[in-house]
Short mmCIF file of C-alpha atoms in Angstrom, two decimals:
data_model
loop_
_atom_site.label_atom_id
_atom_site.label_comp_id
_atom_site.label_asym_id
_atom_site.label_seq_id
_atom_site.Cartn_x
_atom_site.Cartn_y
_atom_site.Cartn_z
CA UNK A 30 0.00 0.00 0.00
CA UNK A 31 0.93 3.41 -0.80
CA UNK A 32 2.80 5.51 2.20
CA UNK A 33 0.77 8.35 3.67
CA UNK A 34 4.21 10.78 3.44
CA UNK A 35 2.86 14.36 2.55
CA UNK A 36 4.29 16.93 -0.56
CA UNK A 37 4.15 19.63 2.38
CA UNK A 38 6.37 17.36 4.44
CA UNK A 39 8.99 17.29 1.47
CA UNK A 40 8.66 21.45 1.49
CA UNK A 41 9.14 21.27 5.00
CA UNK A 42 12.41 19.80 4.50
CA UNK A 43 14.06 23.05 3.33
CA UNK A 44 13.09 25.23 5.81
CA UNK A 45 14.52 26.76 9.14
CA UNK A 46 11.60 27.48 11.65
CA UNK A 47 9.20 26.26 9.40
CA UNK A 48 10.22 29.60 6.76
CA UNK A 49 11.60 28.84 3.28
CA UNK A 50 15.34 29.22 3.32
CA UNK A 51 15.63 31.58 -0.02
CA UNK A 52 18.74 30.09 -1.01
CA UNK A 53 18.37 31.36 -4.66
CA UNK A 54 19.55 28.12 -5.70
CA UNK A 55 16.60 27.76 -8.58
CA UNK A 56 16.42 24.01 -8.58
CA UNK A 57 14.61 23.78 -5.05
CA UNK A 58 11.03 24.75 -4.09
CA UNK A 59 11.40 27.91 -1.79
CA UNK A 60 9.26 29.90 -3.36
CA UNK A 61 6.34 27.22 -4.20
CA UNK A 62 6.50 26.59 0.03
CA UNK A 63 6.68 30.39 1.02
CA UNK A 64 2.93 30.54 -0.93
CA UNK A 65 1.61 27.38 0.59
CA UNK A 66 2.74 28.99 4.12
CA UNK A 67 1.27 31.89 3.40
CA UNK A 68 -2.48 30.69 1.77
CA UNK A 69 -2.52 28.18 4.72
CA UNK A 70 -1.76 31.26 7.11
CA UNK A 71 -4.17 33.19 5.63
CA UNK A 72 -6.78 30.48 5.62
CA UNK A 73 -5.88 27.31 7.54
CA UNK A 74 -8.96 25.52 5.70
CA UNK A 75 -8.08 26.46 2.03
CA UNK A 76 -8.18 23.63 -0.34
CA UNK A 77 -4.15 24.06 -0.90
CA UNK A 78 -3.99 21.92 2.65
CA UNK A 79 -4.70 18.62 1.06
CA UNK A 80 -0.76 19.28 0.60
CA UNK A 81 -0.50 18.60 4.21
CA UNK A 82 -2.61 15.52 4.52
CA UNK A 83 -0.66 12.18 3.40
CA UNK A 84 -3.45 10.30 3.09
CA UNK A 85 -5.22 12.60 -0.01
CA UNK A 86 -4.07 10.88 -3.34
CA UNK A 87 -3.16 13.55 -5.68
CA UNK A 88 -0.52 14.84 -8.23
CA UNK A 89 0.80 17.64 -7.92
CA UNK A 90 3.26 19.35 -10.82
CA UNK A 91 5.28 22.07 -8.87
CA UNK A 92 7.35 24.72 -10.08
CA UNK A 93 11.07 25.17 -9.08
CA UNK A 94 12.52 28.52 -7.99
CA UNK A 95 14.00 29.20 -10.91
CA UNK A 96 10.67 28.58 -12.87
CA UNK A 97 8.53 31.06 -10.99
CA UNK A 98 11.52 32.86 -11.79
CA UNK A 99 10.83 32.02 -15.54
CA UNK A 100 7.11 32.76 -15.91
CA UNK A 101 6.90 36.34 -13.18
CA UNK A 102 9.66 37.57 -15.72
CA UNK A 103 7.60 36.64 -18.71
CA UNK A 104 4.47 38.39 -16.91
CA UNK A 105 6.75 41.78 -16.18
CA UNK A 106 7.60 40.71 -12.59
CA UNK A 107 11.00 40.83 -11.63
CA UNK A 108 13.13 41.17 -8.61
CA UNK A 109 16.25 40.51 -7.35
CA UNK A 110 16.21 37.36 -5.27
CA UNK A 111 13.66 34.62 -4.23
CA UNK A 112 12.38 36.17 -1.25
CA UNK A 113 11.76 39.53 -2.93
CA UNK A 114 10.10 37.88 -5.94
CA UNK A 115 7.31 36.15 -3.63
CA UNK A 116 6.82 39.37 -1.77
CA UNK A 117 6.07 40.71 -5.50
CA UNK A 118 3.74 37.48 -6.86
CA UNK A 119 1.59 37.88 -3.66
CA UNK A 120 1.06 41.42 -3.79
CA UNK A 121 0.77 41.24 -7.52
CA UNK A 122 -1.46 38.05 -7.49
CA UNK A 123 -2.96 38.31 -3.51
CA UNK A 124 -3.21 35.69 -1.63
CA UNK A 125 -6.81 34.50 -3.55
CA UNK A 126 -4.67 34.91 -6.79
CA UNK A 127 -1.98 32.83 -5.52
CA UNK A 128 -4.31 29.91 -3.92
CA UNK A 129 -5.54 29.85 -7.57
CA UNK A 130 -2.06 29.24 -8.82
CA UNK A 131 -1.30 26.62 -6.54
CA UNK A 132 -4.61 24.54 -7.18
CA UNK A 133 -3.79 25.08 -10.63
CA UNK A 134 -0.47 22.95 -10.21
CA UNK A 135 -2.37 19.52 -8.26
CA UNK A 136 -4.21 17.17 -9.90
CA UNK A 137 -6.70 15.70 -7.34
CA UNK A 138 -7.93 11.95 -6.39
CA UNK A 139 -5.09 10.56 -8.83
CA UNK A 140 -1.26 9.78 -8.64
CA UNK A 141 0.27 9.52 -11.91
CA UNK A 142 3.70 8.62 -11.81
CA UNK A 143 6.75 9.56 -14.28
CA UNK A 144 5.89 5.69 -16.63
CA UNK A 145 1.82 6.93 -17.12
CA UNK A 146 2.54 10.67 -17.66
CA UNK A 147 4.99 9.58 -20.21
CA UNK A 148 2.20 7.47 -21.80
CA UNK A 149 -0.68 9.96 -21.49
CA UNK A 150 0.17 12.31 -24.63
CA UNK A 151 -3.19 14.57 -25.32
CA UNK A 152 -4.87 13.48 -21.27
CA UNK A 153 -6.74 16.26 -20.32
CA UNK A 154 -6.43 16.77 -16.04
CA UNK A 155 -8.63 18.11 -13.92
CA UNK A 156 -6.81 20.34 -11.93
CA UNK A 157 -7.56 21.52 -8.50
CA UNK A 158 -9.74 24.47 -9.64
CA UNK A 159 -11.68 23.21 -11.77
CA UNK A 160 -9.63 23.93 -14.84
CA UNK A 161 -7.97 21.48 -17.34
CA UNK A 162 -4.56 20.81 -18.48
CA UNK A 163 -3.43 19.02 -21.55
CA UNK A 164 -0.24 16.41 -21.65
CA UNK A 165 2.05 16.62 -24.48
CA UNK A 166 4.61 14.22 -24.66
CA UNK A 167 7.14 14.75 -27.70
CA UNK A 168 8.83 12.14 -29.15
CA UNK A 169 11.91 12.57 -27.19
CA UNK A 170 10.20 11.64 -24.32
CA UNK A 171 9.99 14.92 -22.74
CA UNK A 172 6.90 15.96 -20.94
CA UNK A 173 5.03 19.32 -21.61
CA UNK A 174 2.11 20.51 -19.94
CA UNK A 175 -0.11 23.10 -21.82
CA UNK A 176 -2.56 25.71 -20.01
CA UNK A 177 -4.64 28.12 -21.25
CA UNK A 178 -2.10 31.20 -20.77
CA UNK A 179 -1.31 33.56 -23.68
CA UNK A 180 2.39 34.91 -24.39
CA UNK A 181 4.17 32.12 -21.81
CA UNK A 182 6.29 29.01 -22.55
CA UNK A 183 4.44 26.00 -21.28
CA UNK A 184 5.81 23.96 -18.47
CA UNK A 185 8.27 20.70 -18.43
CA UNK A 186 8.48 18.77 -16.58
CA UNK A 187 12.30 18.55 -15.18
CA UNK A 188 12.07 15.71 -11.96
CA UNK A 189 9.75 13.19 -11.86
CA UNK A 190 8.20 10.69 -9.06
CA UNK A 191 8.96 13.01 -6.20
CA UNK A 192 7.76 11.56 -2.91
CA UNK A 193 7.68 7.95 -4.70
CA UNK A 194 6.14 5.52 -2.97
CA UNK A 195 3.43 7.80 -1.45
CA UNK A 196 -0.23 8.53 -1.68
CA UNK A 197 1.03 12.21 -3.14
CA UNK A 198 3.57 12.40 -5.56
CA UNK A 199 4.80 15.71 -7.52
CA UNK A 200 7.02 16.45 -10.79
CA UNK A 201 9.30 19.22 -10.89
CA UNK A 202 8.46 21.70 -13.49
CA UNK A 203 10.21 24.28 -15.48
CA UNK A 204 7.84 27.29 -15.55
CA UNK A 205 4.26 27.92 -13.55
CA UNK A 206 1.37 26.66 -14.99
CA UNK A 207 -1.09 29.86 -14.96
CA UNK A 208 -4.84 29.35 -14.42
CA UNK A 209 -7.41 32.08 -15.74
CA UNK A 210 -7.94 34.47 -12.76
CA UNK A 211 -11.07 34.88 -11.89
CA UNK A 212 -11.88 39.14 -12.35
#
C-alpha cells in the first residue's frame, strides 16, 4: 500500500523554523512553500492543505525557484532574489490569486507517476480548480504541460516521481502553470 508521506512534508524539509530558506539556488522549491505557508496562514482551511494531509491521493506538478523565476519575468515581474520575488507574486497576485495558482499545479484523487505521464500524450487533467490541463509528450520523451495562458512558454516537466512511494507524488516543473484568474 501506498505511504501516507505528505508533498508539504517534502517542502518542510528546506526550511529553518518552518520559513523557506531563499537560497536562490533555482532548482529547489522555496518559493512554491513560502505561498503554501502563506495561503494556509491566511486560511488554515483552504483547499491548498490537502498538501499537508498524506493520506489525499493527488498529483501535484510544482514549479522550481527558478521557474517562478521564468514565468513572473515573462508576466513583467521581476526582482532581485527569491524572497523579494514572492513578496512581488503575492502582492501582484494576492493571496486568492496565488491559492488559484497553486490549485492550478495539483491534480486531485489521482497519482500519476513519471511511466503513465509519459504514456498519457493529449490526457486532459482536472486540476484543483476546476480547470484542465493538456499532456504533451514529444517524441523525445519529454513531458510538456499546456494551459490556457497567452504569451508564456508551457511547463516541463524537469524531476519526476517526487515523494515515490506515497499517496502524493509531484514532478518538478520548469515554468508555472497559470490558471485564468477569476476578475
Amino acid at each position: 500500500a501506498p505511504g501516507s508521506k505528505s508533498l508539504a512534508s517534502i517542502l518542510l524539509a528546506d526550511t529553518k523554523k518552518g520559513q523557506p530558506t531563499f537560497d536562490d539556488k533555482g532548482r529547489d522549491f522555496d518559493i512554491l512553500t513560502a505561498a503554501v505557508l502563506a495561503v494556509l496562514g491566511d486560511d488554515p482551511s483552504s483547499p491548498v492543505s490537502a498538501l499537508t494531509d498524506g493520506d489525499v491521493r493527488l498529483t501535484a506538478f510544482i514549479p522550481t525557484d527558478a521557474g517562478f523565476a521564468r514565468t513572473a519575468k515573462d508576466l513583467g515581474i521581476t526582482a532581485k532574489n527569491e524572497e523579494k520575488l514572492t513578496g512581488k507574486l503575492v502582492a501582484e497576485l494576492g493571496l486568492g490569486g496565488i491559492e488559484e495558482v497553486l490549485l492550478y499545479q495539483v491534480v486531485p484523487g489521482v497519482k500519476i507517476n513519471a511511466k503513465a505521464a509519459a504514456q498519457s500524450d493529449g490526457a486532459k487533467l482536472e486540476m484543483a480548480n476546476g480547470q484542465k490541463v493538456t499532456v504533451n509528450v514529444k517524441k523525445n520523451g519529454a513531458i510538456f504541460l499546456k494551459d490556457r495562458a497567452k504569451g508564456v512558454d508551457n511547463p516541463q516537466v524537469i524531476v519526476t516521481d517526487i515523494n515515490k512511494g506515497n499517496k502524493q507524488i509531484a514532478h518538478a516543473i520548469n515554468r508555472v502553470l497559470l490558471p485564468v484568474l477569476p476578475a
